[in-house]
Tab-separated table of C-alpha atoms in Angstrom:
chain	number	residue	atom	x	y	z
N	34	MET	CA	0.162	0.065	-0.302
N	35	ALA	CA	1.410	3.045	-1.235
N	36	LYS	CA	1.898	6.056	2.019
N	37	LYS	CA	3.294	9.310	2.729
N	38	VAL	CA	6.887	9.334	2.760
N	39	LYS	CA	9.158	10.680	5.366
N	40	ILE	CA	12.046	12.717	5.256
N	41	THR	CA	15.182	13.007	7.134
N	42	GLU	CA	17.121	16.551	6.204
N	43	THR	CA	20.866	16.096	6.358
N	44	VAL	CA	22.024	19.989	5.900
N	45	LEU	CA	23.298	20.604	9.169
N	46	ARG	CA	25.849	17.593	9.180
N	47	ASP	CA	25.898	15.318	6.143
N	48	GLY	CA	25.226	17.721	3.671
N	49	HIS	CA	28.324	20.122	4.694
N	50	GLN	CA	30.128	17.036	6.267
N	51	SER	CA	30.246	15.712	2.171
N	52	LEU	CA	30.731	18.804	0.220
N	53	CYS	CA	32.322	21.207	2.955
N	54	ALA	CA	34.437	18.975	5.056
N	55	THR	CA	32.264	19.592	8.009
N	56	ARG	CA	32.868	23.079	8.612
N	57	MET	CA	29.608	24.710	8.833
N	58	HIS	CA	29.586	26.757	12.005
N	59	TYR	CA	26.534	26.816	14.787
N	60	SER	CA	26.156	30.430	13.987
N	61	GLN	CA	25.621	29.779	10.409
N	62	MET	CA	22.789	27.118	11.517
N	63	GLU	CA	21.137	29.108	14.182
N	64	PRO	CA	19.140	31.775	11.561
N	65	MET	CA	17.495	28.529	9.898
N	66	LEU	CA	16.648	26.436	12.525
N	67	ALA	CA	13.233	27.921	13.410
N	68	ALA	CA	12.356	27.943	9.828
N	69	LEU	CA	13.754	24.278	9.427
N	70	ASP	CA	11.523	23.213	12.496
N	71	LYS	CA	8.330	24.264	10.755
N	72	ILE	CA	8.998	22.152	7.883
N	73	GLY	CA	7.586	18.626	9.711
N	74	TYR	CA	10.553	16.416	8.788
N	75	ASN	CA	11.265	13.268	10.600
N	76	SER	CA	14.381	14.205	11.751
N	77	LEU	CA	17.346	17.078	11.526
N	78	GLU	CA	20.660	15.031	11.169
N	79	ALA	CA	22.742	17.494	13.227
N	80	TRP	CA	25.241	15.819	15.120
N	81	GLY	CA	27.705	12.862	14.984
N	82	GLY	CA	29.952	11.803	12.302
N	83	ALA	CA	32.580	13.829	11.708
N	84	THR	CA	31.097	16.954	13.544
N	85	PHE	CA	32.615	16.295	16.961
N	86	ASP	CA	35.758	16.194	16.003
N	87	THR	CA	35.589	18.930	13.571
N	88	CYS	CA	34.007	21.290	16.305
N	89	LEU	CA	36.949	20.672	18.762
N	90	ARG	CA	39.741	20.882	16.098
N	91	PHE	CA	38.704	23.547	13.771
N	92	LEU	CA	35.950	25.516	14.759
N	93	ASP	CA	36.454	25.972	18.384
N	94	GLU	CA	33.260	25.021	19.433
N	95	ASP	CA	32.461	22.671	22.146
N	96	PRO	CA	30.027	19.915	20.769
N	97	TRP	CA	28.016	19.395	23.524
N	98	GLU	CA	27.117	22.844	23.909
N	99	ARG	CA	26.263	22.795	20.290
N	100	LEU	CA	23.690	19.890	21.171
N	101	ASP	CA	22.425	21.961	23.613
N	102	LYS	CA	21.707	25.253	21.511
N	103	LEU	CA	20.181	22.587	18.950
N	104	LYS	CA	18.033	21.116	21.676
N	105	ALA	CA	16.964	24.780	22.777
N	106	ARG	CA	15.466	25.434	19.294
N	107	LEU	CA	13.931	22.630	18.016
N	108	LYS	CA	11.075	20.112	18.651
N	109	THR	CA	11.763	18.257	15.312
N	110	PRO	CA	14.175	15.049	16.726
N	111	ILE	CA	17.852	15.532	16.553
N	112	GLN	CA	19.284	12.815	14.975
N	113	MET	CA	23.033	11.344	14.878
N	114	LEU	CA	25.375	8.960	13.240
N	115	LEU	CA	27.123	6.990	15.517
N	116	ARG	CA	29.801	4.346	14.991
N	117	GLY	CA	28.776	1.633	17.534
N	118	GLN	CA	31.929	0.339	19.585
N	119	ASN	CA	33.967	3.306	17.773
N	120	LEU	CA	31.576	5.995	18.884
N	121	LEU	CA	32.567	9.052	16.928
N	122	GLY	CA	36.758	8.377	17.686
N	123	TYR	CA	38.807	5.730	15.046
N	124	ASN	CA	39.308	3.489	17.912
N	125	HIS	CA	37.120	0.672	19.982
N	126	TYR	CA	36.253	1.962	23.495
N	127	SER	CA	35.260	0.282	26.680
N	128	ASP	CA	31.858	-0.124	27.337
N	129	ASP	CA	31.618	1.976	29.896
N	130	VAL	CA	32.771	4.929	27.866
N	131	VAL	CA	30.324	3.875	24.925
N	132	LYS	CA	27.081	3.927	27.411
N	133	LYS	CA	28.145	6.986	29.123
N	134	PHE	CA	28.484	8.640	25.858
N	135	VAL	CA	25.221	7.589	24.527
N	136	GLU	CA	23.941	8.328	28.308
N	137	LYS	CA	25.320	12.330	28.099
N	138	ALA	CA	24.135	12.143	24.363
N	139	SER	CA	20.376	11.439	25.043
N	140	GLU	CA	20.794	13.769	28.200
N	141	HIS	CA	21.637	16.650	26.028
N	142	GLY	CA	18.731	16.300	23.437
N	143	MET	CA	19.578	13.361	20.971
N	144	GLY	CA	16.491	12.063	19.676
N	145	VAL	CA	17.600	9.361	17.193
N	146	PHE	CA	20.654	7.090	17.249
N	147	ARG	CA	21.714	5.532	14.103
N	148	ILE	CA	24.194	3.016	14.829
N	149	PHE	CA	26.677	1.442	12.755
N	150	ASP	CA	29.328	-0.899	12.369
N	151	ALA	CA	31.946	-0.403	9.404
N	152	LEU	CA	31.745	-4.421	9.351
N	153	ASN	CA	28.256	-4.740	10.090
N	154	ASP	CA	29.496	-7.027	13.106
N	155	VAL	CA	26.575	-6.860	15.524
N	156	ARG	CA	29.071	-7.299	18.226
N	157	ASN	CA	30.165	-4.055	17.802
N	158	LEU	CA	26.730	-2.550	17.629
N	159	LYS	CA	25.336	-4.400	20.739
N	160	THR	CA	26.449	-2.014	23.815
N	161	ALA	CA	25.426	0.949	22.042
N	162	ILE	CA	22.080	-0.171	21.263
N	163	ASN	CA	20.935	-1.602	24.410
N	164	ALA	CA	22.346	1.939	26.036
N	165	ALA	CA	20.056	3.929	23.767
N	166	LEU	CA	17.495	1.478	24.305
N	167	GLY	CA	17.901	1.746	28.392
N	168	CYS	CA	17.841	6.166	28.142
N	169	LYS	CA	15.317	7.323	30.201
N	170	GLU	CA	14.575	9.994	27.241
N	171	LYS	CA	13.709	7.332	25.390
N	172	PRO	CA	15.136	8.155	22.125
N	173	HIS	CA	14.748	6.162	18.625
N	174	VAL	CA	17.225	3.675	18.049
N	175	GLN	CA	18.214	2.691	14.391
N	176	GLY	CA	20.704	0.033	13.405
N	177	CYS	CA	22.202	0.184	10.189
N	178	LEU	CA	23.022	-2.224	7.306
N	179	VAL	CA	26.191	-0.548	5.657
N	180	TYR	CA	25.824	-1.390	1.672
N	181	THR	CA	28.150	-2.394	0.059
N	182	LEU	CA	29.347	-4.326	-3.009
N	183	SER	CA	31.368	-7.860	-3.637
N	184	PRO	CA	31.080	-11.309	-3.945
N	185	TYR	CA	29.795	-12.094	-0.784
N	186	HIS	CA	27.157	-9.012	0.014
N	187	THR	CA	23.834	-10.051	-1.415
N	188	ASN	CA	20.448	-8.845	-0.810
N	189	GLU	CA	19.813	-11.981	1.421
N	190	VAL	CA	22.728	-11.448	3.482
N	191	PHE	CA	21.548	-7.799	4.100
N	192	VAL	CA	17.998	-9.417	5.151
N	193	ASP	CA	19.543	-11.664	7.757
N	194	LEU	CA	21.475	-8.863	8.976
N	195	SER	CA	18.437	-6.502	9.416
N	196	LYS	CA	16.489	-9.626	11.476
N	197	LYS	CA	19.362	-9.537	14.083
N	198	LEU	CA	18.834	-5.614	14.463
N	199	GLN	CA	15.012	-5.811	14.910
N	200	GLU	CA	15.835	-8.732	17.302
N	201	MET	CA	18.604	-6.315	19.269
N	202	GLY	CA	15.399	-4.072	19.494
N	203	CYS	CA	16.259	-1.299	16.996
N	204	HIS	CA	13.011	0.977	16.427
N	205	SER	CA	13.629	0.718	12.426
N	206	VAL	CA	16.592	-0.016	10.039
N	207	CYS	CA	18.278	1.908	7.823
N	208	ILE	CA	20.091	0.816	4.486
N	209	LYS	CA	23.401	3.258	4.716
N	210	ASP	CA	24.729	3.250	1.448
N	211	MET	CA	28.063	5.880	1.890
N	212	SER	CA	29.014	5.542	-1.294
N	213	GLY	CA	26.418	5.785	-3.545
N	214	LEU	CA	26.487	2.115	-4.540
N	215	LEU	CA	22.771	1.029	-4.421
N	216	LYS	CA	21.372	0.646	-8.014
N	217	PRO	CA	17.852	1.505	-8.329
N	218	TYR	CA	16.229	-2.055	-9.003
N	219	VAL	CA	18.380	-3.787	-6.566
N	220	ALA	CA	17.246	-1.033	-4.236
N	221	GLU	CA	13.431	-1.959	-5.045
N	222	ASP	CA	14.183	-5.495	-4.576
N	223	LEU	CA	16.266	-5.315	-1.080
N	224	VAL	CA	13.293	-2.934	0.112
N	225	LYS	CA	10.467	-5.385	-0.779
N	226	LYS	CA	12.617	-8.431	1.008
N	227	LEU	CA	13.353	-6.019	4.062
N	228	LYS	CA	9.705	-5.050	4.455
N	229	ALA	CA	8.454	-8.900	4.475
N	230	ALA	CA	10.925	-10.162	6.960
N	231	LEU	CA	10.528	-6.969	9.145
N	232	ASP	CA	7.941	-5.358	11.324
N	233	ILE	CA	9.730	-1.974	11.758
N	234	PRO	CA	10.145	0.942	9.607
N	235	ILE	CA	13.068	1.005	6.975
N	236	GLN	CA	15.221	4.279	6.098
N	237	LEU	CA	17.585	4.752	3.194
N	238	HIS	CA	20.386	6.741	2.886
N	239	THR	CA	22.645	7.263	0.240
N	240	HIS	CA	24.955	9.635	-1.616
N	241	TYR	CA	24.589	10.904	-5.196
N	242	THR	CA	28.267	10.075	-6.062
N	243	SER	CA	27.389	7.279	-8.659
N	244	GLY	CA	24.798	9.684	-10.203
N	245	PHE	CA	22.290	6.699	-8.943
N	246	GLY	CA	20.940	8.518	-5.968
N	247	SER	CA	17.314	10.125	-6.823
N	248	MET	CA	16.622	7.049	-9.220
N	249	THR	CA	17.369	4.700	-6.739
N	250	TYR	CA	14.960	6.746	-4.208
N	251	LEU	CA	12.013	6.333	-6.223
N	252	LYS	CA	12.129	2.466	-6.677
N	253	ALA	CA	12.458	2.252	-2.888
N	254	ILE	CA	10.032	4.490	-2.251
N	255	GLU	CA	7.764	2.495	-4.950
N	256	ALA	CA	8.508	-0.730	-3.020
N	257	GLY	CA	7.735	0.860	0.263
N	258	VAL	CA	10.526	2.441	2.084
N	259	ASP	CA	9.427	4.739	4.962
N	260	THR	CA	11.859	7.595	5.125
N	261	VAL	CA	14.799	8.903	2.768
N	262	ASP	CA	17.437	11.197	3.697
N	263	CYS	CA	17.764	14.489	1.746
N	264	ALA	CA	19.494	17.488	1.799
N	265	LEU	CA	18.720	20.876	0.714
N	266	SER	CA	19.520	22.084	-2.409
N	267	PRO	CA	22.919	23.933	-1.786
N	268	PHE	CA	24.239	20.897	0.134
N	269	ALA	CA	22.976	18.111	-2.185
N	270	LEU	CA	24.094	16.094	-5.110
N	271	ASP	CA	27.666	15.234	-6.105
N	272	THR	CA	29.107	13.502	-3.072
N	273	SER	CA	25.821	14.215	-0.798
N	274	GLN	CA	22.442	13.084	-0.659
N	275	PRO	CA	19.690	13.787	-3.411
N	276	CYS	CA	17.896	17.198	-3.084
N	277	THR	CA	14.980	17.574	-0.734
N	278	GLU	CA	13.075	20.223	-2.521
N	279	THR	CA	13.322	17.825	-6.065
N	280	MET	CA	12.497	14.935	-3.937
N	281	VAL	CA	9.362	16.701	-2.498
N	282	ALA	CA	8.089	17.778	-5.778
N	283	ALA	CA	8.622	14.798	-7.576
N	284	LEU	CA	6.268	13.134	-5.046
N	285	GLU	CA	3.857	15.736	-4.844
N	286	GLY	CA	0.322	14.591	-6.261
N	287	THR	CA	1.247	11.129	-5.990
N	288	PRO	CA	0.223	8.168	-3.008
N	289	PHE	CA	3.769	9.030	-1.817
N	290	ASP	CA	3.751	12.765	-1.471
N	291	THR	CA	5.458	13.782	1.568
N	292	GLY	CA	2.842	16.829	2.177
N	293	LEU	CA	5.880	19.178	3.040
N	294	ASP	CA	5.928	22.748	1.852
N	295	ARG	CA	8.474	23.332	-0.941
N	296	GLN	CA	7.815	26.763	-0.865
N	297	ALA	CA	9.116	27.453	2.899
N	298	MET	CA	12.268	25.616	1.916
N	299	THR	CA	13.349	28.615	-0.845
N	300	PRO	CA	14.444	30.886	2.009
N	301	ILE	CA	16.431	28.637	3.968
N	302	ALA	CA	17.811	27.130	0.948
N	303	LYS	CA	19.000	30.908	0.041
N	304	HIS	CA	20.259	31.176	3.297
N	305	PHE	CA	22.014	27.731	3.216
N	306	LEU	CA	23.728	28.857	-0.432
N	307	GLN	CA	25.342	31.914	1.187
N	308	VAL	CA	26.887	29.786	3.992
N	309	LYS	CA	28.403	27.056	1.079
N	310	GLN	CA	29.804	30.093	-0.581
N	311	ASP	CA	31.149	31.841	2.597
N	312	LEU	CA	32.615	28.169	4.006
N	313	ILE	CA	34.363	27.561	0.486
N	314	LYS	CA	36.311	31.133	1.115
N	315	GLU	CA	36.352	30.643	4.450
N	316	PHE	CA	38.461	27.386	4.680
N	317	ASN	CA	39.840	27.445	0.817
N	318	LEU	CA	37.337	24.260	-0.309
N	319	LYS	CA	36.979	22.816	-3.467
N	320	GLY	CA	33.259	23.407	-3.206
N	321	TYR	CA	32.065	21.018	-5.489
N	322	PHE	CA	32.620	17.475	-6.568
N	323	ASP	CA	32.047	15.793	-9.817
N	324	VAL	CA	29.527	12.682	-10.043
N	325	ASN	CA	31.939	9.385	-10.858
N	326	PRO	CA	29.924	6.364	-12.055
N	327	ASN	CA	33.254	4.128	-11.394
N	328	VAL	CA	33.028	4.620	-7.667
N	329	ILE	CA	30.787	1.389	-8.141
N	330	ASP	CA	34.465	-0.263	-9.024
N	331	PHE	CA	36.540	1.620	-6.330
N	332	GLN	CA	33.800	2.285	-3.714
N	333	ILE	CA	36.002	5.347	-2.197
N	334	PRO	CA	33.123	7.414	-0.235
N	335	GLY	CA	32.765	10.982	-1.611
N	336	GLY	CA	34.541	12.821	0.958
N	337	MET	CA	37.861	10.519	0.967
N	338	LEU	CA	38.510	11.357	-2.613
N	339	SER	CA	39.938	14.726	-2.468
N	340	ASN	CA	41.867	13.652	0.797
N	341	LEU	CA	43.595	10.628	-1.219
N	342	ALA	CA	44.218	12.971	-4.069
N	343	ASN	CA	45.919	15.802	-1.854
N	344	GLN	CA	48.317	13.226	-0.401
N	345	LEU	CA	49.578	11.954	-4.015
N	346	LYS	CA	49.979	15.719	-4.718
N	347	GLU	CA	51.770	16.213	-1.745
N	348	GLN	CA	53.937	13.828	-2.733
N	349	GLY	CA	54.189	14.900	-6.421
N	350	MET	CA	52.622	11.612	-7.416
N	351	GLU	CA	49.372	13.261	-8.581
N	352	ASP	CA	49.674	11.255	-11.599
N	353	LYS	CA	49.370	8.349	-10.067
N	354	PHE	CA	45.481	8.592	-9.004
N	355	GLN	CA	44.052	6.088	-11.234
N	356	ASP	CA	46.502	3.576	-9.988
N	357	LEU	CA	45.447	4.242	-6.496
N	358	LEU	CA	41.878	3.872	-7.203
N	359	ASP	CA	42.667	0.573	-9.069
N	360	GLU	CA	44.548	-0.610	-6.217
N	361	MET	CA	41.918	0.023	-3.630
N	362	PRO	CA	39.703	-3.458	-4.576
N	363	ARG	CA	42.683	-5.404	-4.317
N	364	VAL	CA	43.625	-4.240	-1.088
N	365	ARG	CA	39.769	-4.406	0.085
N	366	GLU	CA	39.741	-8.118	-1.329
N	367	ASP	CA	42.792	-9.179	0.506
N	368	VAL	CA	41.443	-8.021	3.718
N	369	GLY	CA	37.979	-9.645	3.474
N	370	TYR	CA	35.961	-7.210	1.882
N	371	PRO	CA	34.963	-4.877	4.534
N	372	PRO	CA	32.543	-2.032	3.400
N	373	LEU	CA	34.185	1.086	2.731
N	374	VAL	CA	33.023	3.479	5.666
N	375	THR	CA	34.780	5.186	8.695
N	376	PRO	CA	37.096	3.794	9.672
N	377	SER	CA	37.618	1.236	7.401
N	378	SER	CA	37.697	3.132	4.433
N	379	GLN	CA	40.691	5.515	5.669
N	380	ILE	CA	42.584	2.424	6.669
N	381	VAL	CA	42.338	0.568	3.287
N	382	GLY	CA	42.784	3.969	1.401
N	383	THR	CA	45.707	4.834	3.208
N	384	MET	CA	47.242	1.062	2.870
N	385	ALA	CA	46.319	1.386	-0.944
N	386	THR	CA	48.117	4.827	-1.544
N	387	PHE	CA	51.310	3.368	0.428
N	388	ASN	CA	51.250	0.417	-2.228
N	389	VAL	CA	50.805	3.011	-4.880
N	390	MET	CA	53.641	5.305	-3.616
N	391	THR	CA	56.478	2.932	-2.746
N	392	GLY	CA	55.715	0.889	-6.186
N	393	GLU	CA	55.631	-2.346	-4.074
N	394	ARG	CA	52.612	-4.040	-2.205
N	395	TYR	CA	52.795	-3.781	1.797
N	396	LYS	CA	56.072	-2.866	1.719
N	397	ILE	CA	55.030	-0.259	4.151
N	398	VAL	CA	51.789	-1.775	6.295
N	399	PRO	CA	50.285	0.946	8.840
N	400	LYS	CA	49.603	-0.606	12.277
N	401	GLU	CA	45.861	0.351	11.828
N	402	PHE	CA	45.819	-1.766	8.645
N	403	LYS	CA	47.104	-4.685	10.834
N	404	ASP	CA	44.703	-3.977	13.485
N	405	LEU	CA	41.683	-4.273	10.562
N	406	ALA	CA	43.672	-7.307	9.282
N	407	ARG	CA	44.041	-9.371	12.108
N	408	GLY	CA	40.409	-8.445	13.713
N	409	LYS	CA	40.919	-6.022	16.344
N	410	PHE	CA	37.822	-3.943	14.774
N	411	GLY	CA	35.447	-7.153	14.525
N	412	LYS	CA	35.041	-10.036	11.786
N	413	PRO	CA	35.579	-9.300	8.303
N	414	PRO	CA	32.570	-10.352	5.860
N	415	VAL	CA	35.039	-13.000	4.394
N	416	GLU	CA	37.854	-14.792	6.154
N	417	VAL	CA	41.441	-13.302	5.912
N	418	SER	CA	43.819	-15.458	4.124
N	419	HIS	CA	46.257	-16.910	7.459
N	420	GLU	CA	49.181	-16.840	4.943
N	421	TYR	CA	48.397	-13.162	4.113
N	422	LEU	CA	48.230	-12.512	7.812
N	423	THR	CA	51.060	-13.935	9.251
N	424	LYS	CA	53.374	-14.043	6.065
N	425	THR	CA	52.413	-10.727	3.802
N	426	LEU	CA	51.680	-8.481	6.886
N	427	GLY	CA	53.855	-10.164	9.172
N	428	ILE	CA	51.060	-10.576	12.099
N	429	PRO	CA	52.127	-13.098	15.018
N	430	GLU	CA	50.091	-15.944	15.325
N	431	SER	CA	49.517	-14.587	18.655
N	432	GLU	CA	48.034	-11.432	17.849
N	433	ILE	CA	45.066	-12.614	15.597
N	434	ILE	CA	41.969	-11.583	17.372
N	435	THR	CA	38.576	-14.119	17.055
N	436	ASP	CA	37.111	-12.520	20.558
N	437	ILE	CA	36.483	-8.640	19.762
N	438	VAL	CA	34.411	-8.600	22.796
N	439	ALA	CA	37.359	-9.586	24.915
N	440	GLU	CA	39.463	-7.433	23.217
N	441	ASP	CA	37.240	-4.189	23.717
N	442	ALA	CA	37.312	-5.150	27.322
N	443	LYS	CA	40.938	-4.053	27.891
N	444	ALA	CA	40.504	-0.458	26.473
N	445	PRO	CA	41.133	2.181	28.628
N	446	LYS	CA	38.008	3.156	30.995
N	447	LEU	CA	36.142	6.576	31.850
N	448	ALA	CA	38.244	6.540	35.215
N	449	ASP	CA	41.486	6.141	33.297
N	450	PHE	CA	40.699	9.089	30.997
N	451	GLU	CA	39.821	11.209	33.963
N	452	LYS	CA	43.332	10.081	35.882
N	453	GLU	CA	44.941	11.205	32.491
N	454	MET	CA	43.146	14.220	32.405
N	455	LYS	CA	43.861	15.084	36.185
N	456	ALA	CA	47.591	14.323	35.928
N	457	LYS	CA	48.057	16.671	32.788
N	458	GLY	CA	46.568	19.669	34.993
N	459	PHE	CA	42.681	19.581	33.906
N	460	LEU	CA	41.115	19.657	37.462
N	461	ASN	CA	36.811	18.867	37.878
N	462	PRO	CA	36.350	18.064	34.409
N	463	THR	CA	32.566	17.183	34.020
N	464	GLU	CA	31.668	13.958	32.283
N	465	GLU	CA	31.315	15.179	29.128
N	466	ASP	CA	34.901	16.843	29.025
N	467	ILE	CA	35.953	13.436	29.808
N	468	LEU	CA	34.060	12.001	26.932
N	469	SER	CA	35.472	14.515	24.948
N	470	TYR	CA	39.217	13.762	25.879
N	471	ALA	CA	38.685	9.534	25.674
N	472	LEU	CA	37.471	10.299	22.094
N	473	PHE	CA	40.331	13.005	21.015
N	474	PRO	CA	42.825	13.539	23.399
N	475	GLN	CA	45.403	15.768	22.063
N	476	VAL	CA	42.806	17.827	20.258
N	477	ALA	CA	40.323	18.019	23.204
N	478	GLU	CA	43.470	18.986	25.256
N	479	GLU	CA	44.307	21.851	23.153
N	480	PHE	CA	40.625	22.760	23.042
N	481	PHE	CA	40.444	22.755	27.030
N	482	LYS	CA	43.527	24.783	27.086
N	483	LYS	CA	42.169	27.466	25.401
N	484	HIS	CA	38.900	27.567	26.926
N	485	TYR	CA	39.449	26.943	30.732
N	486	ALA	CA	40.630	29.387	33.363
N	487	PRO	CA	44.701	28.622	33.620
N	488	MET	CA	46.073	28.603	37.204
N	489	ASN	CA	48.538	26.307	38.660
N	490	ALA	CA	46.088	24.022	36.626
N	491	TYR	CA	43.846	24.257	34.245
N	492	ASP	CA	39.983	24.102	36.648
N	493	MET	CA	37.748	23.586	34.360
N	494	SER	CA	34.857	24.580	36.716
N	495	LYS	CA	35.672	27.719	35.532
N	496	LYS	CA	35.332	28.173	32.020
N	497	GLY	CA	37.171	31.284	29.956
């Protein structure tokens, strides 16, 4: 039965993360928050992903304070992207850090937790999902299918994963297509199978990198998907999401009509067009990315393409860019076909870059790549060759991990991070301060030094 389609708006997070390196200031969001709130979106994605790191590192903003400000001005549910046991960092954190982070995010106003794991290893999702389900504010908890292409990944595999997410208590499931790999008719088939297998709503998130975006949404909508992610026009398309206004217009007068006022979006879009132009100028950003159908082969998420190109350019090897794109799928196959999403995308991309730059495969192997291969981030979709691990990468037999839960238990606890902070002279830290430090120690330390009153030490109860 056809029904009204809901839209999650990404202009406050993934839109500017995809096109402007996550550099949007809160002050650039605030003038349009009331107008965004009136539109009637399913949710406003405004936190998580790279925003936490970027607030501290580049924008001189406390991400917790940003969330407080957003919550004070929005009735529409605020949504975040959370990397399961990775939270918003690049390591696996202990269960108590994960639980406390989720609890605090909910207290500060998070209404929707979208939780994923880079390897689709449900063991890495359990703690975060249970923590979100246990929050007294009762947020919406959404589990993700991280979509990718490989000989292993079929629609049936994704359906089996979705059943596990439903069994874990998730309120909905999101198909997270971070590289724009989901083809229209494949989306139709996947959504139909998910709707037949599940009793909870299905949401679809894609990027326009391949050019499939709007076609994929339309076929998924016809197949019964409940909600789609879109970005207002200035921050849409290219490596971002399909355009909100276009999607609303396409569905007007049909059984899938969103019921949203497209005309009310126009002044909001005009504001964000100016914001985009200001960001490009302020941070010397490229500001645009071409659609690249070949992403189906190399599968690099849009935000990574420019970073990899810059790495080669800095080494005077920009002519090797195509070699890098060819090497990415080979490295990915070697390490068990992981979906390429943070942090696995950065790890595989760096390894491929070293292979191309040195002219010899695996001559230099970063620690993070060895950790991914040996199972520190979880179980890859396809078992990695024992000979590859021990001979090619030189990983000792004793360091190959099979029990990721036991490995996570070894991670530093919240109390360890607090003790470390106090040893550095940061006194009276709040739980939020400790969490910021746990995720990004060096970046948070520099931020704290700028914002807390220096005496013999930094008294964090006295903000400067």
